Coordinates of C-alpha atoms and ligand atoms in Angstrom, one line a residue:
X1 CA -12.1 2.3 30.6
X2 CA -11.1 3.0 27.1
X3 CA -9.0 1.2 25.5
X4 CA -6.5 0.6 28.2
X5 CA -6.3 -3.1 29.6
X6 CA -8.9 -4.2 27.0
X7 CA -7.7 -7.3 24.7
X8 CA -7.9 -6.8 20.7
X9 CA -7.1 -8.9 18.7
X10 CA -5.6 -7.9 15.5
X11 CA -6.4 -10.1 12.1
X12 CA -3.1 -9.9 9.7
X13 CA 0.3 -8.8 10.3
X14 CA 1.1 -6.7 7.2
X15 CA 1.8 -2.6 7.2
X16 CA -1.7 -2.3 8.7
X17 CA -2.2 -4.6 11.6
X18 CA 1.8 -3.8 12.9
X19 CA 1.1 -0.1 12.7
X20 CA -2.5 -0.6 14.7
X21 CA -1.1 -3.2 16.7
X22 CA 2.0 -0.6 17.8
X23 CA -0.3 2.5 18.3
X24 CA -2.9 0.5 20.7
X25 CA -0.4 -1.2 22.3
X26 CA 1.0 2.2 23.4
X27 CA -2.3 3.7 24.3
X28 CA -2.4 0.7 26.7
X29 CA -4.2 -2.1 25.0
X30 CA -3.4 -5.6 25.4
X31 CA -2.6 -6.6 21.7
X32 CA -2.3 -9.8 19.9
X33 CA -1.6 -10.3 16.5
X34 CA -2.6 -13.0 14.4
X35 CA -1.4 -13.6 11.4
X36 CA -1.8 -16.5 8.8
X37 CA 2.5 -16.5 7.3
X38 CA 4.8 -18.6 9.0
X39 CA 7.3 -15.3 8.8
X40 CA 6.9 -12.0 8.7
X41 CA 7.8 -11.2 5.6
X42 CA 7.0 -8.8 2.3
X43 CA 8.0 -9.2 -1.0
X44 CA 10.9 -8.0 -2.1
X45 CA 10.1 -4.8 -3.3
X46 CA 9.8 -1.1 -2.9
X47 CA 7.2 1.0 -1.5
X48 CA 6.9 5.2 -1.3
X49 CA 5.9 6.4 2.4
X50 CA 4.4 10.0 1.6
X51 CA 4.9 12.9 4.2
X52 CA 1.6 11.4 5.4
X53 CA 2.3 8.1 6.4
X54 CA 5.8 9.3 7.6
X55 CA 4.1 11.2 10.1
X56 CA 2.3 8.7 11.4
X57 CA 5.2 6.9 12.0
X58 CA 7.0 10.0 13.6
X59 CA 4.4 10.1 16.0
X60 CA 4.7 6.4 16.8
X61 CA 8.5 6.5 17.5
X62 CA 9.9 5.3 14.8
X63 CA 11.3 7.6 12.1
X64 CA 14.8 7.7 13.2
X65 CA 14.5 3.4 12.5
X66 CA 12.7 4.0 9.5
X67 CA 15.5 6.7 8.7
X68 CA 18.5 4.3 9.9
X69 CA 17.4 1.5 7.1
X70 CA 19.2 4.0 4.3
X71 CA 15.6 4.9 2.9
X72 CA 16.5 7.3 0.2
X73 CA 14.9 10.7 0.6
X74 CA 13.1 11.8 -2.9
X75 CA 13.7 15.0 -4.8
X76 CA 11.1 14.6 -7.4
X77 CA 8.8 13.2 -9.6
X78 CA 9.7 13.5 -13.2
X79 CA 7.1 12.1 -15.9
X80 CA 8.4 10.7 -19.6
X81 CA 6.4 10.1 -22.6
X82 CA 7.0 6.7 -24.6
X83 CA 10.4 7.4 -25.8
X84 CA 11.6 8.5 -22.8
X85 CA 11.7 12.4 -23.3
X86 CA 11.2 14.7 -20.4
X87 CA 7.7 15.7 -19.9
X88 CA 7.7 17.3 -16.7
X89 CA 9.6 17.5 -13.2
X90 CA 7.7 18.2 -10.3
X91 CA 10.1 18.9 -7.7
X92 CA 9.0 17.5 -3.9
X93 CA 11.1 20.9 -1.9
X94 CA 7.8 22.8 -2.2
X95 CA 6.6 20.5 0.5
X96 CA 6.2 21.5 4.1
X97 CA 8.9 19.1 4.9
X98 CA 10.5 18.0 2.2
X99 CA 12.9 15.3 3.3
X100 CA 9.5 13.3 5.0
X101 CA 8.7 11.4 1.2
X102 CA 10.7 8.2 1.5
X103 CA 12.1 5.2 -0.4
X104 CA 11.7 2.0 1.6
X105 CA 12.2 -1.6 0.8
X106 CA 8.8 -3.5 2.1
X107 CA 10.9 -5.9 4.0
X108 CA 12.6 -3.2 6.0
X109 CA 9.1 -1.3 6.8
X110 CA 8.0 -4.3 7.6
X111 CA 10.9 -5.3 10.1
X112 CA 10.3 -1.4 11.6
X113 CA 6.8 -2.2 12.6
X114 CA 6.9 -5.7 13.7
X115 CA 10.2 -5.0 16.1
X116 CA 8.0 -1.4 17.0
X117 CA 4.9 -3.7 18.1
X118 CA 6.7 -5.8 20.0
X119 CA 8.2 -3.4 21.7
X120 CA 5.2 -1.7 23.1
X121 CA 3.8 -5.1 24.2
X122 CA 2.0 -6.7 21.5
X123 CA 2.4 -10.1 20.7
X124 CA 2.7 -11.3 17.3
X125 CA 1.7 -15.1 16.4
X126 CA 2.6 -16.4 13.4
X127 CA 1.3 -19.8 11.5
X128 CA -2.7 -18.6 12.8
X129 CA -4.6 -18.5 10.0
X130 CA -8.0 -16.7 11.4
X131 CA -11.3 -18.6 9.5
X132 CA -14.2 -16.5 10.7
X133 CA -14.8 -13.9 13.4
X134 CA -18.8 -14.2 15.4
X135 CA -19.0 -11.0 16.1
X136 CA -21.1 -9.2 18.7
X137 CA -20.1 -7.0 21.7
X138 CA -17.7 -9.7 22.7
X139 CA -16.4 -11.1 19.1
X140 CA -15.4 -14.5 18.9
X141 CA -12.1 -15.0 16.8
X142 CA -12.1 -18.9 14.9
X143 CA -8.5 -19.5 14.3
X144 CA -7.3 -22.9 13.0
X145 CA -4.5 -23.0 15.8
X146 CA -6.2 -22.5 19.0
X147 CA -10.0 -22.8 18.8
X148 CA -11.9 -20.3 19.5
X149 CA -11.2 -17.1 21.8
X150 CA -13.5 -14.4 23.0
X151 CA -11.7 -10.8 22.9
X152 CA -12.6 -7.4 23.8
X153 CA -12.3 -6.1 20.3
X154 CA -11.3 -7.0 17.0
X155 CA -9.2 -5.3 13.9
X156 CA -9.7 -7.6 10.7
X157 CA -6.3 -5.8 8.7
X158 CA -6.6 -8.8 7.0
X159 CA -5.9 -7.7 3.6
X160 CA -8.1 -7.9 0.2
X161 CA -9.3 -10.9 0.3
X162 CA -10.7 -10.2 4.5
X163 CA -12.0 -13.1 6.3
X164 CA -13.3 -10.4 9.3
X165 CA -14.5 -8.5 6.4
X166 CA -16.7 -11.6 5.5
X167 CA -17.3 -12.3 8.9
X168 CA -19.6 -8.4 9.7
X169 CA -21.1 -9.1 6.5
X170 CA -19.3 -7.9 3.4
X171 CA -20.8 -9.8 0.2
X172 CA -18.6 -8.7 -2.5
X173 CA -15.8 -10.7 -4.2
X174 CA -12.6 -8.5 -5.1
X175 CA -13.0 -7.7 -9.0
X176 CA -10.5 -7.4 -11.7
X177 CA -8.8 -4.0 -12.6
X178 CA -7.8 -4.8 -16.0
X179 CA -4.1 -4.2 -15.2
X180 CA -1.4 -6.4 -14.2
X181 CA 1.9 -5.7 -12.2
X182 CA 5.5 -6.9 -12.6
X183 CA 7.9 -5.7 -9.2
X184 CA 11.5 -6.5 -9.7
X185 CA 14.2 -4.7 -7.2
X186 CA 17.6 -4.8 -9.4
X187 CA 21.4 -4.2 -8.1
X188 CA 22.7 -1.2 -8.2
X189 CA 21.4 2.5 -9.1
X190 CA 22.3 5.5 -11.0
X191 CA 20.7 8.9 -11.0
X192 CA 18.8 11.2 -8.3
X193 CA 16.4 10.2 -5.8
X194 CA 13.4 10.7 -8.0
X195 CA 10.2 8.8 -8.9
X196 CA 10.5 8.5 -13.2
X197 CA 7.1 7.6 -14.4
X198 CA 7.3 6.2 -17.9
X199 CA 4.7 6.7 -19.4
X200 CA 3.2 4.8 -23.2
X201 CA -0.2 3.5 -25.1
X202 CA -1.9 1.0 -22.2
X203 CA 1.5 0.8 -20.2
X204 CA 3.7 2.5 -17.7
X205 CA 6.7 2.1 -15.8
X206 CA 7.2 3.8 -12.1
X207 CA 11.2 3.4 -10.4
X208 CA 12.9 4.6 -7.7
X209 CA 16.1 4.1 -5.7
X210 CA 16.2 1.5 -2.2
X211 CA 18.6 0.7 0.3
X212 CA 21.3 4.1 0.2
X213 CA 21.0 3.6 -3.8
X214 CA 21.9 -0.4 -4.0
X215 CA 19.2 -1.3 -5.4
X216 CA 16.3 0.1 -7.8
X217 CA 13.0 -0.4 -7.3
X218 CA 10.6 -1.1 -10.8
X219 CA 7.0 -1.6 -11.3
X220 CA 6.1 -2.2 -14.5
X221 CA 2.3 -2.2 -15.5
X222 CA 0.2 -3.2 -18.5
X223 CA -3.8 -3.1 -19.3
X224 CA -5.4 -6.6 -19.9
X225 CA -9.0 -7.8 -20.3
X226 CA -8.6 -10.5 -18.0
X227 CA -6.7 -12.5 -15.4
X228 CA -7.2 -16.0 -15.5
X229 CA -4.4 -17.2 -12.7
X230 CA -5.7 -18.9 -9.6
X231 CA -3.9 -16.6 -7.8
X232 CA -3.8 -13.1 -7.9
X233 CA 0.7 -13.1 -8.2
X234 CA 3.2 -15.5 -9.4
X235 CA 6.8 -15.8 -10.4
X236 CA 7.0 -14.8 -14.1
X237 CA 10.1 -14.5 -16.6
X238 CA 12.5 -11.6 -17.2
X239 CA 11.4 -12.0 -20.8
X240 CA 7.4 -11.5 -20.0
X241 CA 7.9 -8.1 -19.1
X242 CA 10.5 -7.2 -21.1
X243 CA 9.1 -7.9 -24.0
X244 CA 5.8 -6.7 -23.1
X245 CA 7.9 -3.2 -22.5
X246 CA 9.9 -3.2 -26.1
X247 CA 8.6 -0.1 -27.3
X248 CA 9.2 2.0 -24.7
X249 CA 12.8 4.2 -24.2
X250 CA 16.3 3.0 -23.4
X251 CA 16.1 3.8 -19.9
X252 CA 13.4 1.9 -18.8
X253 CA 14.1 -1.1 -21.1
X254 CA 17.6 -1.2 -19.9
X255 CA 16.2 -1.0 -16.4
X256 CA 14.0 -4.2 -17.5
X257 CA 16.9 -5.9 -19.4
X258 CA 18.9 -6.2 -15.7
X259 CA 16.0 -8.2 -13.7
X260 CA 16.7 -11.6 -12.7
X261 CA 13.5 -12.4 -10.7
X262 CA 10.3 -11.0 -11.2
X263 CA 6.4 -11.7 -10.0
X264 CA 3.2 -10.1 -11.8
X265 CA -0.2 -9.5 -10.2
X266 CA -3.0 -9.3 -10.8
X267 CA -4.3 -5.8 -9.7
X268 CA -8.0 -6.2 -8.0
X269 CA -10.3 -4.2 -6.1
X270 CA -13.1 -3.5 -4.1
X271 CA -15.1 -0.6 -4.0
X272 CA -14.7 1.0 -0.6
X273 CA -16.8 -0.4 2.2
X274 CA -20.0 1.1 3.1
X275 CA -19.7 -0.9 6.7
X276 CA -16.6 -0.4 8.4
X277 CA -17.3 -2.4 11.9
X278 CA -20.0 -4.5 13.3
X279 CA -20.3 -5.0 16.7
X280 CA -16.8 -4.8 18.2
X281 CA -15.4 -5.5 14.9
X282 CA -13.5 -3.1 12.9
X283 CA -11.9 -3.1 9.4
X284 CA -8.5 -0.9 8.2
X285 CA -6.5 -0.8 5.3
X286 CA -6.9 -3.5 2.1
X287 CA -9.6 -5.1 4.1
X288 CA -11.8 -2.2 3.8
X289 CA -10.5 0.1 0.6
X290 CA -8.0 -1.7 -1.2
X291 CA -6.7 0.9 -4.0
X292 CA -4.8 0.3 -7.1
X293 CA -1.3 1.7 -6.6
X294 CA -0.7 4.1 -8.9
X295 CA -1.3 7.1 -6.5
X296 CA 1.6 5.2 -4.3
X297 CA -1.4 5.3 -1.0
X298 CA -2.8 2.0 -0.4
X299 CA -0.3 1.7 2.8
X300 CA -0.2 5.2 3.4
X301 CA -3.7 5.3 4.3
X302 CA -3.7 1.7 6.1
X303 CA -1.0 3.8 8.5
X304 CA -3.4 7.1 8.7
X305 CA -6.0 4.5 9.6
X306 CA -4.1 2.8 12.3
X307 CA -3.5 6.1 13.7
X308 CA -6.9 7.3 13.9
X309 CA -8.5 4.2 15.0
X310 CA -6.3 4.2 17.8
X311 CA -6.8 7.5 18.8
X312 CA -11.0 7.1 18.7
X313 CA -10.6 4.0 20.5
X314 CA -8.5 5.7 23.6
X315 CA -11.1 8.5 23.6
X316 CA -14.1 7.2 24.8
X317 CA -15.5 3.9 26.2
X318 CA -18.2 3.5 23.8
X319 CA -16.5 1.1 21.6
X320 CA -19.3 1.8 18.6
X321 CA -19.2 5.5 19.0
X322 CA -15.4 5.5 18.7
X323 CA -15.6 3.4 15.4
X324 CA -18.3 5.6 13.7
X325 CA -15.9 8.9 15.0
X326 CA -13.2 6.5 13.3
X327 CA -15.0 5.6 10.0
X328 CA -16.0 9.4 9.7
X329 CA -12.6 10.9 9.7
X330 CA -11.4 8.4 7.3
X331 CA -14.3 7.6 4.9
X332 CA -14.7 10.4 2.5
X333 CA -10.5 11.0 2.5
X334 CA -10.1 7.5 1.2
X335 CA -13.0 7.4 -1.0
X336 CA -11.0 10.5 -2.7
X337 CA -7.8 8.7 -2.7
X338 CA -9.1 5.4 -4.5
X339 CA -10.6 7.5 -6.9
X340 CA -7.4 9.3 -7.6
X341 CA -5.5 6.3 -8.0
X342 CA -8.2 4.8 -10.7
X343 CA -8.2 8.1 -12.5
X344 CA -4.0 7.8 -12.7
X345 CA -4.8 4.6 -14.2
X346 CA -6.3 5.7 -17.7
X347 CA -4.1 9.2 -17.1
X348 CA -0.9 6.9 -17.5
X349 CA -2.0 5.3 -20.5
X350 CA -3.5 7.3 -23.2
X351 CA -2.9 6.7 -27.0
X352 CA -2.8 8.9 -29.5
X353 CA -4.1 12.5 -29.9
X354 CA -5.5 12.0 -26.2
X355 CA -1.8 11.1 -25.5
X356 CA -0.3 14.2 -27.4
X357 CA -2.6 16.3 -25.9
X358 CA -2.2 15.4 -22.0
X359 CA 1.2 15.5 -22.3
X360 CA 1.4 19.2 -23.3
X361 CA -0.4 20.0 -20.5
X362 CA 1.8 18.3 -18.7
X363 CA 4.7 20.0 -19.8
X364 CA 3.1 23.4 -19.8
X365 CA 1.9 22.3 -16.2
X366 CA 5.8 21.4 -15.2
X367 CA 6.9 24.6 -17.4
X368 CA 5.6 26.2 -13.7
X369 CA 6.2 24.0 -11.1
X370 CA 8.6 25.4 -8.4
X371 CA 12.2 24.8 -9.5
X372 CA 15.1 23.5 -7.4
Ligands
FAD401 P1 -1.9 -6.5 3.5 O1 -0.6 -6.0 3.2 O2 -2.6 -7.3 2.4 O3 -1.7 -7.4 4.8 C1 -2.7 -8.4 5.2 C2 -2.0 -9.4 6.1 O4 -3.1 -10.2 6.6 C3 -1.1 -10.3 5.4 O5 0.1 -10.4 6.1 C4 -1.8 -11.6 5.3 O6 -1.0 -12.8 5.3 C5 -2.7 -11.6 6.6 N1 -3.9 -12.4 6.5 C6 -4.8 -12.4 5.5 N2 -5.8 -13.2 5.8 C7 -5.6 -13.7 7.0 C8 -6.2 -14.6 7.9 N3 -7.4 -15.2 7.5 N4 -5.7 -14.9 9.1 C9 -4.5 -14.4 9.5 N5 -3.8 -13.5 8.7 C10 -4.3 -13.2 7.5 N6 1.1 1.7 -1.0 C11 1.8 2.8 -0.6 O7 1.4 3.5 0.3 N7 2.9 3.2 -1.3 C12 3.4 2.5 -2.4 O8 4.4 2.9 -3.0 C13 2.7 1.4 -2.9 N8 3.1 0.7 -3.9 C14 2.4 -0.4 -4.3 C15 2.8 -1.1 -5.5 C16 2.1 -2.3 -5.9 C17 2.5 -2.9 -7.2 C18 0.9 -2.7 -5.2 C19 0.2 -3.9 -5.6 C20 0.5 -2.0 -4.0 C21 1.2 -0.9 -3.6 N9 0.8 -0.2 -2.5 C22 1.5 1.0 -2.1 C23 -0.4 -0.6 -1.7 C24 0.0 -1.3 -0.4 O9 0.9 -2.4 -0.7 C25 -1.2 -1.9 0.3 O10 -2.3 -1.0 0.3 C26 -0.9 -2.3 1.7 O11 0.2 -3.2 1.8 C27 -2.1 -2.8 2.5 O12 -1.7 -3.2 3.8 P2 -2.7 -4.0 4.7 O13 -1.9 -4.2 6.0 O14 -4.0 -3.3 4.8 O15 -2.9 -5.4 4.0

């Protein structure tokens, strides 16, 4: 049977579930989507699709709409110390493919995937906030808005703070990094198509160029002890973040000094599940290894996951064996990802002598990186 003609039910319409709920769908499946936002909708804000990710996509269909929303292609990364001198530039043309390491605004991806799902069949329902999934070999999903259904299968991409997660048995509350996030997108944009990294004591700065260059993409974050907001992001003022970003060059603080709106997070995480499905329940994305972002991966490997699931799902109609052949391929690679990221973390921020030091390594590191 595989997966063909079976009903799953997908928990969570974000980069995750509309990727899954694409690939299944065109493997056959008979897909729903549930998810708990009256719109599908991201915040306004940037994201970096690695060569990774974008091939996921290219295999899906959908790189020439990914292309077609004026996602700049990126050069290079270039890292800068405090003041804003040059550090290093890593150029991105010694890649296999070097035009495959995109620029997107969220909203755009998101609009991608959501018109890609529906395209292969799925169907997306918005305003159904899932409360618990019984699961077993058929899983029950709980939904506020229609009751309860039995499916053949469900995908909890629910996100950080998973309910389906919950549901197979997952104990652990989402702890606090000890960083916090501002994302702004400001008009207009000057300079290549490269990822600048500013870099200073407990603080960094990454941007990028959206939209054909309109806009400018900026995340801005700082190391705290705690987070004591209710929720884990809300609105904050231009002045918050500029001021917590005084000290550091003229490029990014004139980069700051242009924001009009802008929301901090709190950054939390998980450590990566040991249990990735029970019964016919199976996790992807922030659900199962949310990552902090400073490796740019967190969607990159919800997409590899979508693909893969997919793809063990269709091969086989042993629904368990295909999600141990699924959490096997992905476990240890995300594992090493997440722990990437968190090492970038304290890498960004160094003070002092461990400051001077890394960073001329760094330059004597970009000294020979592949020119272009
Ligand atoms: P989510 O995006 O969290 O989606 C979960 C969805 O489930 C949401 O739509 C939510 O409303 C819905 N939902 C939740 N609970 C329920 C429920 N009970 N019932 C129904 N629906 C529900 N990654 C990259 O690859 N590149 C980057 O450049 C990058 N930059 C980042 C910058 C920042 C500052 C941050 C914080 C993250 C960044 N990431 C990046 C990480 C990336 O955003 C996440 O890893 C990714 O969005 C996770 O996708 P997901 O679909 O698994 O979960």
């Amino acid at each position: 049977m595989s997966i063909r003609n079976r009903h799953v039910v997908i928990v969570g319409a974000g980069i995750g579930g509309l990727t899954a709920a694409r690939a299944l769908a065109l493997r056959g499946a008979r897909v729903s989507v549930l998810e708990q936002a009256s719109e599908i909708a991201e915040v306004g804000a940037g994201i970096q699709i690695s060569p990774n990710g974008l091939a996921v996509l290219r295999a899906l269909g959908l790189e020439g709409a990914v292309r077609a929303t004026g996602a700049p292609e990126a050069q290079a990364v270039v890292l800068r110390d405090r003041r804003g001198r040059r550090l290093a530039r890593f150029p991105l043309a010694g890649l296999e493919r070097p035009g495959d390491y995109l620029f997107l605004h969220r909203a755009d991806l998101i609009e991608v995937l959501a018109q890609g799902a529906r395209a292969a069949g799925a169907e997306l329902h918005l305003g159904h906030q899932v409360d618990r999934v019984a699961p077993g070999l058929r899983p029950v999903v709980h939904a506020a808005r229609g009751g309860a259904t039995e499916v053949d299968i469900v995908v909890g991409a629910d996100g950080l703070h998973s309910v389906v997660a919950e549901s197979i048995g997952r104990r652990d509350t989402p702890f606090f990094t000890g960083q916090v996030a501002w994302r702004a997108v400001v008009a207009g944009d000057e300079g290549p198509p490269e990822v600048e990294l500013h870099m200073g004591p407990g603080r960094h700065i990454v941007t990028y160029p959206l939209r054909d260059h309109r806009l400018r993409n900026i995340v801005a974050v700082e190391e705290r002890r705690d987070w004591t907001q209710e929720s884990w992001s809300r609105r904050d003022s231009a002045a918050a973040v500029q001021g917590a970003f005084s000290r550091m060059g003229p490029r990014p603080r004139a980069l700051l000094d242009r924001i009009e709106t802008v929301h901090v997070w709190g950054l939390f995480r998980r450590r990566v599940a040991t249990d990735w499905h029970g019964g016919n329940t199976v996790l992807m994305g922030d659900a199962v290894h949310p990552t902090l972002p400073f490796l740019a991966q967190g969607a990159c490997m919800a997409i590899e996951d979508a693909w893969v699931l997919a793809e063990a799902l269709d091969a086989t109609d042993d629904t368990r064996a295909a999600f141990e052949t699924y959490q096997r391929a992905r476990h240890a690679r995300v594992v090493r990802t997440v722990d990437a990221a968190t090492g970038n973390a304290w890498k960004y921020h160094l003070r002092g002598p461990l400051a001077t030091g890394a960073q001329l390594g760094i330059r004597l590191l970009g000294a020979t990186a592949p020119r272009s």
